[in-house]
mmCIF file of C-alpha atoms in Angstrom:
data_model
loop_
_atom_site.group_PDB
_atom_site.id
_atom_site.type_symbol
_atom_site.label_atom_id
_atom_site.label_comp_id
_atom_site.label_asym_id
_atom_site.label_seq_id
_atom_site.Cartn_x
_atom_site.Cartn_y
_atom_site.Cartn_z
ATOM 1 C CA MET R 1 4.469 12.391 -17.822
ATOM 2 C CA THR R 2 5.854 9.535 -15.725
ATOM 3 C CA ARG R 3 3.065 7.188 -14.703
ATOM 4 C CA VAL R 4 2.942 6.115 -11.010
ATOM 5 C CA PHE R 5 0.673 3.393 -9.580
ATOM 6 C CA SER R 6 0.297 2.389 -5.775
ATOM 7 C CA GLY R 7 -2.608 0.921 -3.634
ATOM 8 C CA VAL R 8 -3.751 0.130 -0.205
ATOM 9 C CA LYS R 9 -5.092 -3.284 0.790
ATOM 10 C CA PRO R 10 -8.502 -3.227 2.879
ATOM 11 C CA THR R 11 -7.424 -5.911 5.387
ATOM 12 C CA GLY R 12 -7.333 -3.566 8.476
ATOM 13 C CA HIS R 13 -7.621 0.122 9.423
ATOM 14 C CA LEU R 14 -4.909 2.319 7.859
ATOM 15 C CA THR R 15 -2.101 3.202 10.162
ATOM 16 C CA LEU R 16 0.497 5.915 10.875
ATOM 17 C CA GLY R 17 2.942 3.686 8.989
ATOM 18 C CA ASN R 18 0.697 3.742 5.925
ATOM 19 C CA TYR R 19 0.568 7.588 5.992
ATOM 20 C CA LEU R 20 4.161 8.395 6.697
ATOM 21 C CA GLY R 21 5.603 5.600 4.576
ATOM 22 C CA ALA R 22 3.555 6.133 1.429
ATOM 23 C CA MET R 23 0.237 8.050 1.538
ATOM 24 C CA ARG R 24 1.635 11.425 2.524
ATOM 25 C CA ARG R 25 4.087 11.388 -0.428
ATOM 26 C CA TRP R 26 1.405 10.318 -2.804
ATOM 27 C CA ALA R 27 -0.610 13.526 -2.009
ATOM 28 C CA ALA R 28 2.358 15.931 -1.571
ATOM 29 C CA VAL R 29 4.514 14.734 -4.470
ATOM 30 C CA ASP R 30 3.325 12.001 -6.811
ATOM 31 C CA GLN R 31 -0.158 13.354 -7.917
ATOM 32 C CA HIS R 32 1.728 16.686 -8.821
ATOM 33 C CA GLN R 33 4.441 15.145 -10.738
ATOM 34 C CA ALA R 34 3.230 12.240 -12.429
ATOM 35 C CA ASP R 35 0.265 10.726 -14.234
ATOM 36 C CA ALA R 36 -0.727 8.846 -10.957
ATOM 37 C CA LEU R 37 -3.301 6.150 -9.988
ATOM 38 C CA PHE R 38 -4.016 5.025 -6.453
ATOM 39 C CA CYS R 39 -6.168 2.121 -5.896
ATOM 40 C CA VAL R 40 -7.807 0.246 -3.119
ATOM 41 C CA VAL R 41 -6.649 -3.282 -3.855
ATOM 42 C CA ASP R 42 -9.711 -5.135 -2.482
ATOM 43 C CA LEU R 43 -9.107 -8.475 -4.366
ATOM 44 C CA HIS R 44 -5.978 -8.832 -2.363
ATOM 45 C CA ALA R 45 -8.046 -8.779 0.786
ATOM 46 C CA LEU R 46 -9.639 -12.160 -0.298
ATOM 47 C CA THR R 47 -6.374 -14.233 -0.063
ATOM 48 C CA VAL R 48 -7.011 -15.073 3.672
ATOM 49 C CA ASP R 49 -10.163 -15.938 5.747
ATOM 50 C CA HIS R 50 -12.360 -12.619 5.864
ATOM 51 C CA ASP R 51 -15.556 -11.167 6.610
ATOM 52 C CA PRO R 52 -17.189 -9.957 3.355
ATOM 53 C CA ALA R 53 -18.957 -7.232 5.109
ATOM 54 C CA ARG R 54 -15.867 -6.018 6.709
ATOM 55 C CA VAL R 55 -13.792 -6.140 3.523
ATOM 56 C CA ARG R 56 -16.549 -3.717 1.966
ATOM 57 C CA ARG R 57 -16.592 -1.422 5.034
ATOM 58 C CA LEU R 58 -12.820 -1.227 5.165
ATOM 59 C CA SER R 59 -12.535 -0.712 1.431
ATOM 60 C CA ARG R 60 -14.911 2.317 1.623
ATOM 61 C CA GLN R 61 -12.992 3.700 4.431
ATOM 62 C CA ALA R 62 -9.596 3.251 2.632
ATOM 63 C CA ALA R 63 -10.893 5.149 -0.206
ATOM 64 C CA THR R 64 -12.238 7.935 1.933
ATOM 65 C CA LEU R 65 -8.881 8.237 3.632
ATOM 66 C CA LEU R 66 -6.998 8.266 0.472
ATOM 67 C CA LEU R 67 -9.082 11.326 -0.430
ATOM 68 C CA ALA R 68 -8.729 12.683 3.194
ATOM 69 C CA THR R 69 -4.899 12.598 2.914
ATOM 70 C CA GLY R 70 -5.075 15.062 0.093
ATOM 71 C CA LEU R 71 -5.345 13.019 -3.163
ATOM 72 C CA ASP R 72 -7.345 15.235 -5.519
ATOM 73 C CA PRO R 73 -9.332 13.385 -8.368
ATOM 74 C CA GLU R 74 -8.748 16.305 -10.636
ATOM 75 C CA LEU R 75 -4.878 15.635 -10.460
ATOM 76 C CA CYS R 76 -4.941 11.776 -9.954
ATOM 77 C CA THR R 77 -7.108 8.608 -10.501
ATOM 78 C CA VAL R 78 -8.630 7.095 -7.450
ATOM 79 C CA PHE R 79 -10.439 3.822 -7.826
ATOM 80 C CA VAL R 80 -11.232 0.341 -6.416
ATOM 81 C CA GLN R 81 -9.392 -2.663 -7.969
ATOM 82 C CA SER R 82 -12.483 -4.852 -8.541
ATOM 83 C CA HIS R 83 -14.230 -2.133 -10.357
ATOM 84 C CA VAL R 84 -11.810 -2.575 -13.283
ATOM 85 C CA ASP R 85 -12.062 -5.960 -14.838
ATOM 86 C CA GLU R 86 -8.551 -5.691 -16.499
ATOM 87 C CA HIS R 87 -6.695 -6.585 -13.351
ATOM 88 C CA ALA R 88 -8.267 -10.002 -13.153
ATOM 89 C CA ARG R 89 -8.119 -10.392 -17.019
ATOM 90 C CA LEU R 90 -4.246 -9.753 -17.053
ATOM 91 C CA SER R 91 -3.536 -11.641 -13.927
ATOM 92 C CA TYR R 92 -4.303 -15.017 -15.418
ATOM 93 C CA VAL R 93 -2.162 -14.238 -18.579
ATOM 94 C CA LEU R 94 0.658 -13.338 -16.285
ATOM 95 C CA GLU R 95 0.325 -16.692 -14.301
ATOM 96 C CA CYS R 96 1.074 -18.262 -17.572
ATOM 97 C CA VAL R 97 4.405 -16.420 -17.524
ATOM 98 C CA ALA R 98 5.321 -16.658 -13.947
ATOM 99 C CA THR R 99 6.726 -19.783 -12.287
ATOM 100 C CA ASP R 100 5.784 -21.709 -9.139
ATOM 101 C CA GLY R 101 9.338 -21.145 -7.908
ATOM 102 C CA GLU R 102 9.146 -17.592 -7.997
ATOM 103 C CA MET R 103 5.734 -17.639 -5.967
ATOM 104 C CA ARG R 104 7.095 -19.754 -3.341
ATOM 105 C CA ARG R 105 10.114 -17.648 -2.895
ATOM 106 C CA MET R 106 8.023 -14.630 -1.791
ATOM 107 C CA ILE R 107 8.817 -13.717 1.749
ATOM 108 C CA GLN R 108 5.256 -12.606 2.578
ATOM 109 C CA TYR R 109 3.777 -15.897 1.226
ATOM 110 C CA LYS R 110 6.439 -17.806 3.508
ATOM 111 C CA GLU R 111 5.362 -15.747 6.555
ATOM 112 C CA LYS R 112 1.633 -15.541 5.966
ATOM 113 C CA ALA R 113 1.388 -19.275 5.125
ATOM 114 C CA ALA R 114 3.279 -20.262 8.261
ATOM 115 C CA ARG R 115 0.953 -18.130 10.385
ATOM 116 C CA GLU R 116 -1.983 -19.673 8.692
ATOM 117 C CA ARG R 117 -0.710 -23.195 9.275
ATOM 118 C CA GLU R 118 -0.064 -22.321 12.831
ATOM 119 C CA ARG R 119 -3.697 -21.393 13.469
ATOM 120 C CA GLY R 120 -4.794 -24.725 11.905
ATOM 121 C CA GLY R 121 -6.233 -23.115 8.816
ATOM 122 C CA SER R 122 -5.680 -23.945 5.126
ATOM 123 C CA VAL R 123 -3.712 -21.767 2.929
ATOM 124 C CA ARG R 124 -5.550 -20.395 0.033
ATOM 125 C CA LEU R 125 -4.135 -20.764 -3.544
ATOM 126 C CA SER R 126 -4.693 -17.027 -3.932
ATOM 127 C CA LEU R 127 -2.298 -16.385 -1.271
ATOM 128 C CA LEU R 128 0.453 -17.859 -3.351
ATOM 129 C CA THR R 129 -0.507 -16.219 -6.502
ATOM 130 C CA TYR R 130 -1.449 -12.957 -5.543
ATOM 131 C CA PRO R 131 1.874 -11.371 -6.382
ATOM 132 C CA VAL R 132 1.102 -12.050 -9.972
ATOM 133 C CA LEU R 133 -2.163 -10.023 -9.512
ATOM 134 C CA MET R 134 0.048 -7.262 -7.885
ATOM 135 C CA ALA R 135 2.232 -7.354 -11.030
ATOM 136 C CA ALA R 136 -1.040 -7.148 -13.260
ATOM 137 C CA ASP R 137 -2.185 -4.135 -11.186
ATOM 138 C CA ILE R 138 1.174 -2.478 -12.107
ATOM 139 C CA LEU R 139 1.703 -3.620 -15.720
ATOM 140 C CA ALA R 140 -1.846 -3.051 -16.940
ATOM 141 C CA TYR R 141 -1.178 0.833 -16.786
ATOM 142 C CA ARG R 142 2.258 0.769 -18.315
ATOM 143 C CA THR R 143 3.512 2.109 -14.974
ATOM 144 C CA ASP R 144 6.945 3.676 -14.768
ATOM 145 C CA GLU R 145 7.195 4.109 -11.053
ATOM 146 C CA VAL R 146 5.825 2.060 -7.922
ATOM 147 C CA PRO R 147 6.309 3.978 -4.639
ATOM 148 C CA VAL R 148 6.397 1.192 -2.056
ATOM 149 C CA GLY R 149 7.970 0.482 1.416
ATOM 150 C CA ASP R 150 10.741 -2.108 1.805
ATOM 151 C CA ASP R 151 8.321 -4.940 2.495
ATOM 152 C CA GLN R 152 6.717 -4.686 -1.119
ATOM 153 C CA THR R 153 9.974 -4.282 -2.973
ATOM 154 C CA GLN R 154 10.156 -8.069 -3.693
ATOM 155 C CA HIS R 155 6.809 -7.955 -5.208
ATOM 156 C CA VAL R 156 7.687 -5.060 -7.614
ATOM 157 C CA GLU R 157 10.949 -6.850 -8.614
ATOM 158 C CA LEU R 158 8.706 -9.826 -9.603
ATOM 159 C CA ALA R 159 6.515 -7.522 -11.782
ATOM 160 C CA ARG R 160 9.844 -6.302 -13.345
ATOM 161 C CA ASP R 161 10.954 -9.996 -14.080
ATOM 162 C CA ILE R 162 7.458 -10.828 -15.483
ATOM 163 C CA ALA R 163 7.478 -7.926 -17.638
ATOM 164 C CA VAL R 164 10.795 -8.548 -19.017
ATOM 165 C CA ARG R 165 10.122 -12.172 -19.603
ATOM 166 C CA PHE R 166 6.699 -11.558 -21.352
ATOM 167 C CA ASN R 167 8.461 -8.809 -23.649
ATOM 168 C CA GLN R 168 11.159 -11.231 -24.649
ATOM 169 C CA ARG R 169 8.838 -14.216 -25.527
ATOM 170 C CA TYR R 170 5.864 -12.465 -27.079
ATOM 171 C CA GLY R 171 6.976 -9.031 -28.132
ATOM 172 C CA HIS R 172 7.265 -5.783 -26.327
ATOM 173 C CA THR R 173 3.994 -5.161 -24.511
ATOM 174 C CA PHE R 174 4.811 -3.847 -20.932
ATOM 175 C CA VAL R 175 6.862 -1.018 -19.477
ATOM 176 C CA VAL R 176 9.296 -2.349 -17.013
ATOM 177 C CA PRO R 177 8.539 -0.500 -13.837
ATOM 178 C CA ARG R 178 10.963 0.682 -11.143
ATOM 179 C CA VAL R 179 10.636 1.000 -7.333
ATOM 180 C CA THR R 180 10.821 4.351 -5.574
ATOM 181 C CA ARG R 181 11.047 4.814 -1.859
ATOM 182 C CA PRO R 182 10.289 7.750 0.406
ATOM 183 C CA GLY R 183 13.135 8.781 2.689
ATOM 184 C CA VAL R 184 12.641 9.110 6.534
ATOM 185 C CA ALA R 185 10.175 6.725 8.115
ATOM 186 C CA ALA R 186 9.812 4.473 4.930
ATOM 187 C CA ARG R 187 8.955 1.722 7.521
ATOM 188 C CA VAL R 188 7.408 2.784 10.742
ATOM 189 C CA MET R 189 7.779 0.107 13.421
ATOM 190 C CA ASN R 190 5.163 -1.095 15.998
ATOM 191 C CA LEU R 191 5.427 0.927 19.144
ATOM 192 C CA GLN R 192 5.375 -2.217 21.478
ATOM 193 C CA ASP R 193 7.648 -4.229 19.144
ATOM 194 C CA PRO R 194 10.140 -2.019 17.260
ATOM 195 C CA MET R 195 11.461 -5.012 15.312
ATOM 196 C CA SER R 196 8.172 -5.393 13.441
ATOM 197 C CA LYS R 197 6.321 -3.269 11.130
ATOM 198 C CA MET R 198 3.424 -1.346 12.199
ATOM 199 C CA GLY R 199 0.980 -3.444 10.155
ATOM 200 C CA LYS R 200 -2.700 -2.690 9.612
ATOM 201 C CA SER R 201 -3.671 -6.482 9.558
ATOM 202 C CA ASP R 202 -2.990 -6.670 13.251
ATOM 203 C CA ASP R 203 -6.156 -5.080 14.522
ATOM 204 C CA VAL R 204 -5.218 -5.164 18.150
ATOM 205 C CA GLY R 205 -2.527 -3.942 20.270
ATOM 206 C CA PRO R 206 -1.228 -0.623 21.766
ATOM 207 C CA GLY R 207 1.809 -0.659 19.489
ATOM 208 C CA ILE R 208 -0.318 0.541 16.318
ATOM 209 C CA VAL R 209 -1.391 4.006 15.687
ATOM 210 C CA TYR R 210 -4.443 4.169 13.432
ATOM 211 C CA LEU R 211 -5.244 7.255 11.177
ATOM 212 C CA LEU R 212 -8.566 7.569 12.771
ATOM 213 C CA ASP R 213 -7.413 7.289 16.416
ATOM 214 C CA GLU R 214 -8.644 9.937 18.745
ATOM 215 C CA PRO R 215 -5.881 12.419 20.062
ATOM 216 C CA ASP R 216 -5.759 11.077 23.459
ATOM 217 C CA VAL R 217 -5.535 7.426 22.165
ATOM 218 C CA VAL R 218 -2.689 8.532 20.068
ATOM 219 C CA ARG R 219 -0.885 10.075 23.167
ATOM 220 C CA LYS R 220 -1.393 7.099 25.153
ATOM 221 C CA LYS R 221 0.054 4.620 22.690
ATOM 222 C CA VAL R 222 3.144 6.944 22.082
ATOM 223 C CA MET R 223 3.690 7.452 25.736
ATOM 224 C CA ARG R 224 3.654 3.800 26.392
ATOM 225 C CA ALA R 225 6.069 2.896 23.403
ATOM 226 C CA VAL R 226 8.823 0.483 24.345
ATOM 227 C CA THR R 227 12.215 2.101 24.467
ATOM 228 C CA ASP R 228 15.609 0.367 25.126
ATOM 229 C CA SER R 229 17.981 -0.157 27.957
ATOM 230 C CA GLY R 230 19.884 2.932 29.281
ATOM 231 C CA SER R 231 18.672 6.347 29.337
ATOM 232 C CA GLU R 232 20.598 8.133 26.633
ATOM 233 C CA VAL R 233 18.690 9.376 23.667
ATOM 234 C CA VAL R 234 20.770 7.865 20.703
ATOM 235 C CA TYR R 235 19.882 7.148 17.238
ATOM 236 C CA ASP R 236 20.861 3.698 16.492
ATOM 237 C CA ARG R 237 18.430 1.412 14.621
ATOM 238 C CA GLU R 238 20.516 -1.685 15.646
ATOM 239 C CA ALA R 239 21.262 -1.125 19.261
ATOM 240 C CA ARG R 240 18.343 1.142 20.125
ATOM 241 C CA PRO R 241 15.368 0.116 17.793
ATOM 242 C CA GLY R 242 12.741 1.669 20.172
ATOM 243 C CA VAL R 243 14.239 5.103 20.418
ATOM 244 C CA ALA R 244 15.175 5.115 16.733
ATOM 245 C CA ASN R 245 11.684 4.298 15.762
ATOM 246 C CA LEU R 246 10.476 7.251 17.983
ATOM 247 C CA LEU R 247 13.051 9.601 16.449
ATOM 248 C CA GLU R 248 12.126 8.619 12.865
ATOM 249 C CA ILE R 249 8.450 9.093 13.635
ATOM 250 C CA LEU R 250 9.150 12.600 14.958
ATOM 251 C CA ALA R 251 11.413 13.509 12.185
ATOM 252 C CA ALA R 252 8.862 12.336 9.654
ATOM 253 C CA CYS R 253 6.275 14.417 11.245
ATOM 254 C CA SER R 254 8.223 17.522 11.972
ATOM 255 C CA GLY R 255 10.500 17.581 8.871
ATOM 256 C CA GLY R 256 13.508 17.136 10.953
ATOM 257 C CA ASN R 257 16.528 14.509 10.946
ATOM 258 C CA PRO R 258 16.464 11.714 13.431
ATOM 259 C CA GLU R 259 20.058 11.882 14.324
ATOM 260 C CA GLU R 260 20.082 15.720 14.921
ATOM 261 C CA LEU R 261 16.785 15.286 16.832
ATOM 262 C CA SER R 262 18.643 12.690 19.196
ATOM 263 C CA GLY R 263 20.851 15.367 20.461
ATOM 264 C CA VAL R 264 18.079 17.608 21.503
ATOM 265 C CA TYR R 265 16.454 15.263 24.239
ATOM 266 C CA GLU R 266 18.021 14.258 27.523
ATOM 267 C CA SER R 267 15.078 11.880 28.370
ATOM 268 C CA TYR R 268 12.820 9.238 26.906
ATOM 269 C CA GLY R 269 9.765 10.924 28.374
ATOM 270 C CA ALA R 270 10.476 14.385 26.708
ATOM 271 C CA LEU R 271 11.046 12.455 23.363
ATOM 272 C CA LYS R 272 7.823 10.435 23.749
ATOM 273 C CA LYS R 273 5.812 13.614 24.628
ATOM 274 C CA ASP R 274 6.905 15.736 21.624
ATOM 275 C CA THR R 275 6.531 12.640 19.237
ATOM 276 C CA ALA R 276 3.000 12.137 20.566
ATOM 277 C CA GLU R 277 2.001 15.668 20.062
ATOM 278 C CA ALA R 278 3.804 15.667 16.476
ATOM 279 C CA VAL R 279 1.627 12.777 15.480
ATOM 280 C CA VAL R 280 -1.618 14.074 16.903
ATOM 281 C CA GLU R 281 -0.996 17.216 14.639
ATOM 282 C CA VAL R 282 -0.041 15.480 11.599
ATOM 283 C CA LEU R 283 -3.306 13.501 11.818
ATOM 284 C CA ARG R 284 -5.644 16.284 12.756
ATOM 285 C CA PRO R 285 -6.177 17.591 9.211
ATOM 286 C CA VAL R 286 -6.658 14.133 7.820
ATOM 287 C CA GLN R 287 -9.241 13.234 10.380
ATOM 288 C CA GLU R 288 -11.086 16.437 9.951
ATOM 289 C CA ARG R 289 -11.265 15.930 6.248
ATOM 290 C CA HIS R 290 -12.295 12.188 6.684
ATOM 291 C CA LYS R 291 -15.184 13.496 8.881
ATOM 292 C CA GLU R 292 -16.314 15.906 5.962
ATOM 293 C CA LEU R 293 -16.262 13.233 3.245
ATOM 294 C CA CYS R 294 -18.161 10.688 5.480
ATOM 295 C CA ALA R 295 -20.951 13.363 5.657
ATOM 296 C CA ASP R 296 -21.092 13.327 1.696
ATOM 297 C CA PRO R 297 -20.898 9.620 0.777
ATOM 298 C CA GLY R 298 -22.278 10.543 -2.628
ATOM 299 C CA TYR R 299 -19.071 12.505 -3.555
ATOM 300 C CA VAL R 300 -16.738 9.555 -2.739
ATOM 301 C CA GLU R 301 -18.941 7.196 -4.792
ATOM 302 C CA GLY R 302 -18.666 9.568 -7.606
ATOM 303 C CA VAL R 303 -15.000 9.762 -7.293
ATOM 304 C CA LEU R 304 -14.716 5.968 -7.351
ATOM 305 C CA ARG R 305 -17.090 5.543 -10.268
ATOM 306 C CA ASP R 306 -15.270 8.139 -12.448
ATOM 307 C CA GLY R 307 -11.796 6.899 -11.416
ATOM 308 C CA ALA R 308 -12.663 3.237 -12.484
ATOM 309 C CA GLU R 309 -13.927 4.442 -15.713
ATOM 310 C CA LYS R 310 -10.598 6.349 -16.275
ATOM 311 C CA ALA R 311 -8.597 3.527 -15.103
ATOM 312 C CA ARG R 312 -10.500 1.061 -17.350
ATOM 313 C CA ALA R 313 -9.718 3.173 -20.327
ATOM 314 C CA MET R 314 -5.889 3.388 -19.656
ATOM 315 C CA ALA R 315 -5.668 -0.481 -18.897
ATOM 316 C CA ARG R 316 -7.793 -1.903 -21.594
ATOM 317 C CA PRO R 317 -5.514 -1.171 -24.548
ATOM 318 C CA THR R 318 -2.617 -2.786 -22.781
ATOM 319 C CA VAL R 319 -4.440 -5.926 -21.537
ATOM 320 C CA ASP R 320 -5.820 -6.428 -25.062
ATOM 321 C CA ALA R 321 -2.453 -6.199 -26.533
ATOM 322 C CA ALA R 322 -1.132 -8.843 -23.947
ATOM 323 C CA TYR R 323 -3.987 -11.103 -24.977
ATOM 324 C CA ARG R 324 -3.138 -10.890 -28.528
ATOM 325 C CA ALA R 325 0.716 -11.157 -28.004
ATOM 326 C CA ILE R 326 0.304 -14.246 -25.954
ATOM 327 C CA GLY R 327 -1.898 -16.062 -28.724
ATOM 328 C CA LEU R 328 -5.424 -15.497 -27.761
ATOM 329 C CA LEU R 329 -7.958 -15.017 -30.503
ATOM 330 C CA PRO R 330 -9.530 -11.412 -30.442
ATOM 331 C CA ALA R 331 -13.266 -11.469 -29.795
ATOM 332 C CA ALA R 332 -15.462 -10.894 -32.728
ATOM 333 C CA ALA R 333 -16.406 -7.346 -31.528
ATOM 334 C CA ASP R 334 -12.705 -6.554 -31.345
ATOM 335 C CA ILE R 335 -12.168 -7.481 -35.005
ATOM 336 C CA GLY R 336 -15.265 -6.071 -36.474
ATOM 337 C CA VAL R 337 -17.002 -9.408 -37.465
ATOM 338 C CA SER R 338 -20.778 -9.476 -36.937
ATOM 339 C CA VAL R 339 -22.310 -12.426 -35.341
#
């Protein structure tokens, strides 16, 4: 079977954008059609200033929400990145293949580093190198497909480049992965700033709908969404980004087409009302299942424990092969030498 890998970073509460852009497809499609692994990439949350207790809390919440959205541990592997040592083991080896120039060209590094400097903070080295860790996440499992949004495409392209370079220099070791993208609502935008992504790292603001927002909170945020000048409901991403965002969200929730939906509405108010109700209904089963899982923490812990064990068994042969290929001496236990 095709192998799929993807993950969520516990830097904030998961959002409607995370769900419509990726998580819903993982549950509805990927886990059924592929040998799929889904990971809480908690090591990536350490690249900026953070509260350790909050990272742990958000990691557990993210894992619980992955299960609440429909991921079935009988069909796929759900685990936490830091529970599988092979990610960190492979990351350093790949740093010895990647280049400084590649790291500094990463758009997310430029943006996040600029924001950190504006706040007067120092930029951690891990912020520069974490795309290599992401490559290790993918390549350790001989991943064929990586379902991601537009903002992560550059990182998967880097993983492809590193895999090709490693294979050419040291012998064929890695599968070269490819990007897959969902259709409608691959990138849900902020309701108050439709030119910016609805990002989970921004913890405040009425423009972000979180997966665990109460229904009335969801309705209030959608009804207050920024629209555009004029009153005609037209689907035009460039000229009418606010309305286009609402139409795409509604289409993703209802299974419709944003262009066709634009012809149904004569006012922004009616569009907002239907979009709000559609979002509430889409989130309802997720929130109900999340509540059930929170009442049974032992189940979630068991899933993560078993998932890490399965992931470790899948990753170790590839990482060991990479160590041998690049020139590292095998440990005594690996070559059957007693000490």
